[in-house]
Amino acid sequence: MNPTMAAIPPHPAGTTLAAIRARRPLVHCLTNPVAANLTANALACLGASPLMAEAAAEMEAVSRFTDALLVNLGMQHPARMEAAEIATSYAQQFGRPWVLDPVAAGAIAVRMTLAKTMVTRGPRLIKGNASEIRAMADAVASGRGTDSTDDAADVVESARRLAYETGATVAITAAIDWITDGERTLAVHRGHPWMAKVSGMGCVAGAVAAACLAVEPDALIATEHALTLLGVAGELAAKQSTGPASFAAALLDALHGLDPAMDALRA
């Protein structure tokens, strides 16, 4: 399949990176504990500020002063999901941009049910692999745990439909990332294969997207910039690494070292 591409006006990712570093948005992450440390460090290195609060009793207070929210459905347990239910309700009430990552929704029915409930609370972005997005759009069980069994390019039409039905921008993350708001569609050709070898990289992508949404009102552009920033950092990190373990550490250095004036962030 060759999805139709929309013309997107030039809008360099470096401008969003500069805005993040100037404003230092506070991003609340309700995410997979396996990925929490990497996610928090990635946000800090990018120039944002992470908050990893999970207690349901804190959600109203936290939601009043955070700038964006990430909800990742990986490794859920009742307390975290209760907190997520409350946090997404307050994000909707207070007008905070938030990202839904429906981890394994294509493979685990209870995740699908939870994701369908969450999507009614107005996420600005739904981000997942091809099988997760296909499941959300078409109610088709696919995927193998957190692994996709679908090709991203084949799911773009489903993503467009999901975006149209929910009002959210939808991102399919893969070797080539696809992003659509139901009308405009674009692809991001950045990154390195070792990114797929580091657990939690999807959580990092969602958190970076939340940071970008906090400073860029166009969700399609914010998501493009998030995946570009992370992808460019991955490419730079690979040059300094000998394998996935050293790559994970080098990625944080690369995020910290990104310069808004870099040529790779101008396109």
mmCIF file of C-alpha atoms in Angstrom:
data_model
loop_
_atom_site.group_PDB
_atom_site.id
_atom_site.type_symbol
_atom_site.label_atom_id
_atom_site.label_comp_id
_atom_site.label_asym_id
_atom_site.label_seq_id
_atom_site.Cartn_x
_atom_site.Cartn_y
_atom_site.Cartn_z
ATOM 1 C CA MET A 1 0.000 0.000 0.000
ATOM 2 C CA ASN A 2 1.154 3.562 -0.736
ATOM 3 C CA PRO A 3 -0.754 5.937 1.588
ATOM 4 C CA THR A 4 -1.571 9.365 0.184
ATOM 5 C CA MET A 5 0.625 12.076 1.659
ATOM 6 C CA ALA A 6 -0.614 15.562 2.464
ATOM 7 C CA ALA A 7 1.458 18.679 1.942
ATOM 8 C CA ILE A 8 2.582 19.973 5.333
ATOM 9 C CA PRO A 9 3.909 23.544 5.533
ATOM 10 C CA PRO A 10 7.570 23.742 6.633
ATOM 11 C CA HIS A 11 7.720 23.927 10.402
ATOM 12 C CA PRO A 12 11.100 22.851 11.762
ATOM 13 C CA ALA A 13 11.329 20.571 14.762
ATOM 14 C CA GLY A 14 14.049 22.807 16.143
ATOM 15 C CA THR A 15 11.464 25.477 16.942
ATOM 16 C CA THR A 16 9.541 23.050 19.133
ATOM 17 C CA LEU A 17 12.736 21.903 20.836
ATOM 18 C CA ALA A 18 13.621 25.529 21.570
ATOM 19 C CA ALA A 19 10.152 26.110 23.018
ATOM 20 C CA ILE A 20 10.460 23.052 25.269
ATOM 21 C CA ARG A 21 13.776 24.279 26.623
ATOM 22 C CA ALA A 22 12.437 27.790 27.156
ATOM 23 C CA ARG A 23 9.208 26.747 28.888
ATOM 24 C CA ARG A 24 10.320 23.453 30.476
ATOM 25 C CA PRO A 25 6.831 21.901 30.425
ATOM 26 C CA LEU A 26 5.917 19.569 33.293
ATOM 27 C CA VAL A 27 4.848 16.219 31.838
ATOM 28 C CA HIS A 28 2.931 13.832 34.075
ATOM 29 C CA CYS A 29 3.640 10.222 33.120
ATOM 30 C CA LEU A 30 1.421 7.327 34.185
ATOM 31 C CA THR A 31 3.484 4.706 32.475
ATOM 32 C CA ASN A 32 4.902 1.232 32.536
ATOM 33 C CA PRO A 33 7.235 0.873 35.565
ATOM 34 C CA VAL A 34 9.726 -0.979 33.366
ATOM 35 C CA ALA A 35 10.111 2.221 31.359
ATOM 36 C CA ALA A 36 9.573 4.892 34.020
ATOM 37 C CA ASN A 37 13.245 5.622 34.714
ATOM 38 C CA LEU A 38 14.230 5.863 31.041
ATOM 39 C CA THR A 39 11.159 7.987 30.310
ATOM 40 C CA ALA A 40 11.847 10.441 33.132
ATOM 41 C CA ASN A 41 15.497 10.797 32.164
ATOM 42 C CA ALA A 42 14.641 11.259 28.482
ATOM 43 C CA LEU A 43 12.254 14.099 29.300
ATOM 44 C CA ALA A 44 14.809 15.773 31.548
ATOM 45 C CA CYS A 45 17.537 15.461 28.920
ATOM 46 C CA LEU A 46 15.261 16.859 26.233
ATOM 47 C CA GLY A 47 14.584 19.916 28.384
ATOM 48 C CA ALA A 48 11.154 19.109 29.837
ATOM 49 C CA SER A 49 10.359 18.234 33.441
ATOM 50 C CA PRO A 50 9.001 14.757 34.332
ATOM 51 C CA LEU A 51 6.491 13.929 37.058
ATOM 52 C CA MET A 52 5.779 10.260 37.788
ATOM 53 C CA ALA A 53 2.982 10.548 40.400
ATOM 54 C CA GLU A 54 0.676 7.516 40.607
ATOM 55 C CA ALA A 55 -1.460 7.938 43.748
ATOM 56 C CA ALA A 56 -5.124 8.461 42.877
ATOM 57 C CA ALA A 57 -5.500 10.941 45.746
ATOM 58 C CA GLU A 58 -2.906 13.226 44.115
ATOM 59 C CA MET A 59 -4.429 13.346 40.651
ATOM 60 C CA GLU A 60 -6.582 16.462 41.031
ATOM 61 C CA ALA A 61 -3.767 18.528 42.516
ATOM 62 C CA VAL A 62 -1.213 17.221 40.024
ATOM 63 C CA SER A 63 -3.528 17.855 37.081
ATOM 64 C CA ARG A 64 -3.895 21.514 38.024
ATOM 65 C CA PHE A 65 -0.216 22.372 37.520
ATOM 66 C CA THR A 66 1.075 19.904 34.939
ATOM 67 C CA ASP A 67 1.283 20.915 31.282
ATOM 68 C CA ALA A 68 0.649 17.536 29.620
ATOM 69 C CA LEU A 69 -0.128 13.917 30.467
ATOM 70 C CA LEU A 70 0.978 10.531 29.158
ATOM 71 C CA VAL A 71 -1.134 7.458 29.920
ATOM 72 C CA ASN A 72 0.520 4.189 28.958
ATOM 73 C CA LEU A 73 -1.542 1.031 29.525
ATOM 74 C CA GLY A 74 1.454 -1.287 29.898
ATOM 75 C CA MET A 75 1.753 -3.429 33.053
ATOM 76 C CA GLN A 76 -1.451 -2.066 34.472
ATOM 77 C CA HIS A 77 -2.611 -2.725 38.016
ATOM 78 C CA PRO A 78 -5.789 -1.482 39.728
ATOM 79 C CA ALA A 79 -4.215 1.459 41.562
ATOM 80 C CA ARG A 80 -2.456 2.813 38.471
ATOM 81 C CA MET A 81 -5.552 2.418 36.323
ATOM 82 C CA GLU A 82 -7.676 4.185 38.936
ATOM 83 C CA ALA A 83 -5.187 7.037 38.867
ATOM 84 C CA ALA A 84 -5.286 7.076 35.060
ATOM 85 C CA GLU A 85 -9.081 7.230 35.028
ATOM 86 C CA ILE A 86 -8.980 10.254 37.330
ATOM 87 C CA ALA A 87 -6.039 11.952 35.615
ATOM 88 C CA THR A 88 -7.593 11.736 32.149
ATOM 89 C CA SER A 89 -10.876 13.149 33.458
ATOM 90 C CA TYR A 90 -9.042 16.124 34.949
ATOM 91 C CA ALA A 91 -6.922 16.572 31.821
ATOM 92 C CA GLN A 92 -10.134 16.835 29.832
ATOM 93 C CA GLN A 93 -11.669 19.203 32.397
ATOM 94 C CA PHE A 94 -8.621 21.481 32.577
ATOM 95 C CA GLY A 95 -7.865 21.374 28.857
ATOM 96 C CA ARG A 96 -4.468 19.696 29.210
ATOM 97 C CA PRO A 97 -3.144 17.822 26.168
ATOM 98 C CA TRP A 98 -2.717 14.132 26.842
ATOM 99 C CA VAL A 99 -1.398 11.083 25.029
ATOM 100 C CA LEU A 100 -2.958 7.617 25.079
ATOM 101 C CA ASP A 101 -0.636 4.677 24.426
ATOM 102 C CA PRO A 102 -2.944 1.615 24.190
ATOM 103 C CA VAL A 103 -0.228 -0.971 24.834
ATOM 104 C CA ALA A 104 -1.226 -4.495 23.702
ATOM 105 C CA ALA A 105 -4.809 -3.412 22.964
ATOM 106 C CA GLY A 106 -4.726 -5.644 19.908
ATOM 107 C CA ALA A 107 -3.783 -8.733 21.876
ATOM 108 C CA ILE A 108 -5.468 -8.411 25.296
ATOM 109 C CA ALA A 109 -9.215 -7.804 25.454
ATOM 110 C CA VAL A 110 -9.187 -6.038 28.830
ATOM 111 C CA ARG A 111 -6.671 -3.523 27.469
ATOM 112 C CA MET A 112 -8.966 -2.855 24.529
ATOM 113 C CA THR A 113 -11.910 -2.217 26.859
ATOM 114 C CA LEU A 114 -9.845 0.168 28.949
ATOM 115 C CA ALA A 115 -8.466 1.969 25.900
ATOM 116 C CA LYS A 116 -11.962 2.438 24.468
ATOM 117 C CA THR A 117 -13.062 4.012 27.742
ATOM 118 C CA MET A 118 -10.015 6.271 27.867
ATOM 119 C CA VAL A 119 -10.467 7.519 24.308
ATOM 120 C CA THR A 120 -13.802 9.115 25.226
ATOM 121 C CA ARG A 121 -11.890 11.607 27.395
ATOM 122 C CA GLY A 122 -10.370 13.508 24.524
ATOM 123 C CA PRO A 123 -6.734 12.463 24.068
ATOM 124 C CA ARG A 124 -4.857 14.828 21.799
ATOM 125 C CA LEU A 125 -2.785 11.901 20.489
ATOM 126 C CA ILE A 126 -3.266 8.135 20.269
ATOM 127 C CA LYS A 127 0.117 6.498 19.706
ATOM 128 C CA GLY A 128 0.772 2.810 19.183
ATOM 129 C CA ASN A 129 2.211 0.149 16.965
ATOM 130 C CA ALA A 130 0.334 -1.012 13.872
ATOM 131 C CA SER A 131 -1.561 -3.820 15.606
ATOM 132 C CA GLU A 132 -2.614 -1.583 18.499
ATOM 133 C CA ILE A 133 -3.919 1.105 16.152
ATOM 134 C CA ARG A 134 -5.656 -1.451 13.962
ATOM 135 C CA ALA A 135 -7.375 -2.906 17.021
ATOM 136 C CA MET A 136 -8.504 0.533 18.191
ATOM 137 C CA ALA A 137 -9.854 1.445 14.759
ATOM 138 C CA ASP A 138 -11.277 -1.834 13.517
ATOM 139 C CA ALA A 139 -11.880 -3.904 16.699
ATOM 140 C CA VAL A 140 -9.658 -6.594 15.201
ATOM 141 C CA ALA A 141 -7.599 -8.693 17.597
ATOM 142 C CA SER A 142 -4.005 -8.749 16.384
ATOM 143 C CA GLY A 143 -0.496 -8.392 17.716
ATOM 144 C CA ARG A 144 1.474 -10.592 20.062
ATOM 145 C CA GLY A 145 1.702 -8.925 23.431
ATOM 146 C CA THR A 146 3.477 -5.642 22.768
ATOM 147 C CA ASP A 147 4.743 -6.814 19.363
ATOM 148 C CA SER A 148 2.944 -5.804 16.185
ATOM 149 C CA THR A 149 1.959 -8.391 13.594
ATOM 150 C CA ASP A 150 0.726 -5.783 11.115
ATOM 151 C CA ASP A 151 2.627 -3.589 8.684
ATOM 152 C CA ALA A 152 2.366 0.101 9.536
ATOM 153 C CA ALA A 153 1.700 1.277 5.965
ATOM 154 C CA ASP A 154 -1.234 -1.136 5.697
ATOM 155 C CA VAL A 155 -2.905 0.402 8.759
ATOM 156 C CA VAL A 156 -2.781 4.057 7.699
ATOM 157 C CA GLU A 157 -6.392 4.076 6.450
ATOM 158 C CA SER A 158 -7.530 2.583 9.765
ATOM 159 C CA ALA A 159 -5.549 5.269 11.584
ATOM 160 C CA ARG A 160 -7.225 7.979 9.510
ATOM 161 C CA ARG A 161 -10.624 6.586 10.407
ATOM 162 C CA LEU A 162 -9.712 6.421 14.093
ATOM 163 C CA ALA A 163 -8.520 10.030 13.983
ATOM 164 C CA TYR A 164 -11.714 11.154 12.284
ATOM 165 C CA GLU A 165 -13.931 9.281 14.751
ATOM 166 C CA THR A 166 -12.106 10.395 17.913
ATOM 167 C CA GLY A 167 -10.826 13.847 17.013
ATOM 168 C CA ALA A 168 -7.332 12.772 18.077
ATOM 169 C CA THR A 169 -4.192 12.714 16.016
ATOM 170 C CA VAL A 170 -3.061 9.107 15.552
ATOM 171 C CA ALA A 171 0.550 7.923 15.249
ATOM 172 C CA ILE A 172 1.677 4.483 14.131
ATOM 173 C CA THR A 173 5.231 3.927 15.327
ATOM 174 C CA ALA A 174 7.448 1.629 13.284
ATOM 175 C CA ALA A 175 10.654 1.782 11.249
ATOM 176 C CA ILE A 176 8.795 4.485 9.329
ATOM 177 C CA ASP A 177 6.317 6.327 11.537
ATOM 178 C CA TRP A 178 2.936 7.379 10.161
ATOM 179 C CA ILE A 179 0.921 10.269 11.618
ATOM 180 C CA THR A 180 -2.581 11.416 10.674
ATOM 181 C CA ASP A 181 -5.291 13.727 11.968
ATOM 182 C CA GLY A 182 -7.875 12.241 9.598
ATOM 183 C CA GLU A 183 -7.236 14.814 6.884
ATOM 184 C CA ARG A 184 -3.463 15.302 6.794
ATOM 185 C CA THR A 185 -1.086 12.347 6.773
ATOM 186 C CA LEU A 186 2.683 12.279 6.897
ATOM 187 C CA ALA A 187 5.579 9.919 7.496
ATOM 188 C CA VAL A 188 8.691 10.343 9.625
ATOM 189 C CA HIS A 189 11.815 8.599 8.323
ATOM 190 C CA ARG A 190 14.105 8.954 11.336
ATOM 191 C CA GLY A 191 15.589 6.658 13.953
ATOM 192 C CA HIS A 192 17.763 3.584 14.193
ATOM 193 C CA PRO A 193 16.986 -0.170 14.436
ATOM 194 C CA TRP A 194 18.496 -0.355 17.938
ATOM 195 C CA MET A 195 15.594 1.727 19.200
ATOM 196 C CA ALA A 196 13.444 -1.399 18.873
ATOM 197 C CA LYS A 197 15.907 -3.288 21.094
ATOM 198 C CA VAL A 198 15.535 -1.000 24.126
ATOM 199 C CA SER A 199 12.571 -1.709 26.385
ATOM 200 C CA GLY A 200 10.485 1.380 27.038
ATOM 201 C CA MET A 201 11.285 3.278 23.858
ATOM 202 C CA GLY A 202 7.587 3.496 23.015
ATOM 203 C CA CYS A 203 6.942 5.057 26.419
ATOM 204 C CA VAL A 204 9.701 7.564 25.743
ATOM 205 C CA ALA A 205 8.130 8.444 22.392
ATOM 206 C CA GLY A 206 4.785 9.071 24.075
ATOM 207 C CA ALA A 207 6.359 11.275 26.746
ATOM 208 C CA VAL A 208 8.331 13.303 24.193
ATOM 209 C CA ALA A 209 5.123 13.741 22.218
ATOM 210 C CA ALA A 210 3.361 14.995 25.353
ATOM 211 C CA ALA A 211 6.152 17.532 25.883
ATOM 212 C CA CYS A 212 5.808 18.729 22.304
ATOM 213 C CA LEU A 213 2.020 18.974 22.636
ATOM 214 C CA ALA A 214 2.538 21.241 25.641
ATOM 215 C CA VAL A 215 4.246 23.865 23.454
ATOM 216 C CA GLU A 216 2.859 23.231 19.938
ATOM 217 C CA PRO A 217 -0.926 23.532 19.470
ATOM 218 C CA ASP A 218 -1.095 21.628 16.176
ATOM 219 C CA ALA A 219 -1.106 17.999 17.327
ATOM 220 C CA LEU A 220 -0.009 16.632 13.951
ATOM 221 C CA ILE A 221 3.005 18.947 13.872
ATOM 222 C CA ALA A 222 3.789 18.332 17.548
ATOM 223 C CA THR A 223 3.806 14.574 16.955
ATOM 224 C CA GLU A 224 5.949 14.889 13.841
ATOM 225 C CA HIS A 225 8.436 16.960 15.824
ATOM 226 C CA ALA A 226 8.451 14.518 18.735
ATOM 227 C CA LEU A 227 9.238 11.536 16.528
ATOM 228 C CA THR A 228 11.813 13.571 14.605
ATOM 229 C CA LEU A 229 13.589 14.705 17.779
ATOM 230 C CA LEU A 230 13.667 11.172 19.178
ATOM 231 C CA GLY A 231 14.652 9.682 15.824
ATOM 232 C CA VAL A 232 17.518 12.119 15.276
ATOM 233 C CA ALA A 233 18.737 11.443 18.820
ATOM 234 C CA GLY A 234 18.625 7.722 18.060
ATOM 235 C CA GLU A 235 20.711 8.185 14.937
ATOM 236 C CA LEU A 236 23.292 10.234 16.828
ATOM 237 C CA ALA A 237 23.369 7.759 19.717
ATOM 238 C CA ALA A 238 24.006 4.816 17.392
ATOM 239 C CA LYS A 239 27.182 6.467 16.145
ATOM 240 C CA GLN A 240 28.558 6.444 19.701
ATOM 241 C CA SER A 241 27.401 2.925 20.648
ATOM 242 C CA THR A 242 28.516 -0.648 20.198
ATOM 243 C CA GLY A 243 25.110 -2.237 20.829
ATOM 244 C CA PRO A 244 21.690 -1.706 22.418
ATOM 245 C CA ALA A 245 22.987 -1.426 26.009
ATOM 246 C CA SER A 246 25.428 1.382 25.293
ATOM 247 C CA PHE A 247 22.881 2.856 22.892
ATOM 248 C CA ALA A 248 20.337 3.365 25.709
ATOM 249 C CA ALA A 249 22.779 5.511 27.661
ATOM 250 C CA ALA A 250 23.994 7.336 24.550
ATOM 251 C CA LEU A 251 20.403 8.199 23.663
ATOM 252 C CA LEU A 252 20.069 10.324 26.796
ATOM 253 C CA ASP A 253 23.292 12.139 25.951
ATOM 254 C CA ALA A 254 22.042 12.674 22.406
ATOM 255 C CA LEU A 255 18.721 14.118 23.582
ATOM 256 C CA HIS A 256 20.608 16.472 25.872
ATOM 257 C CA GLY A 257 22.937 17.471 23.058
ATOM 258 C CA LEU A 258 20.259 18.233 20.455
ATOM 259 C CA ASP A 259 20.616 21.758 19.105
ATOM 260 C CA PRO A 260 17.543 23.551 17.707
ATOM 261 C CA ALA A 261 19.749 24.832 14.885
ATOM 262 C CA MET A 262 20.819 21.354 13.726
ATOM 263 C CA ASP A 263 20.300 20.748 10.016
ATOM 264 C CA ALA A 264 18.467 17.472 10.791
ATOM 265 C CA LEU A 265 15.825 19.444 12.705
ATOM 266 C CA ARG A 266 15.217 21.974 9.933
ATOM 267 C CA ALA A 267 13.520 19.643 7.436
#
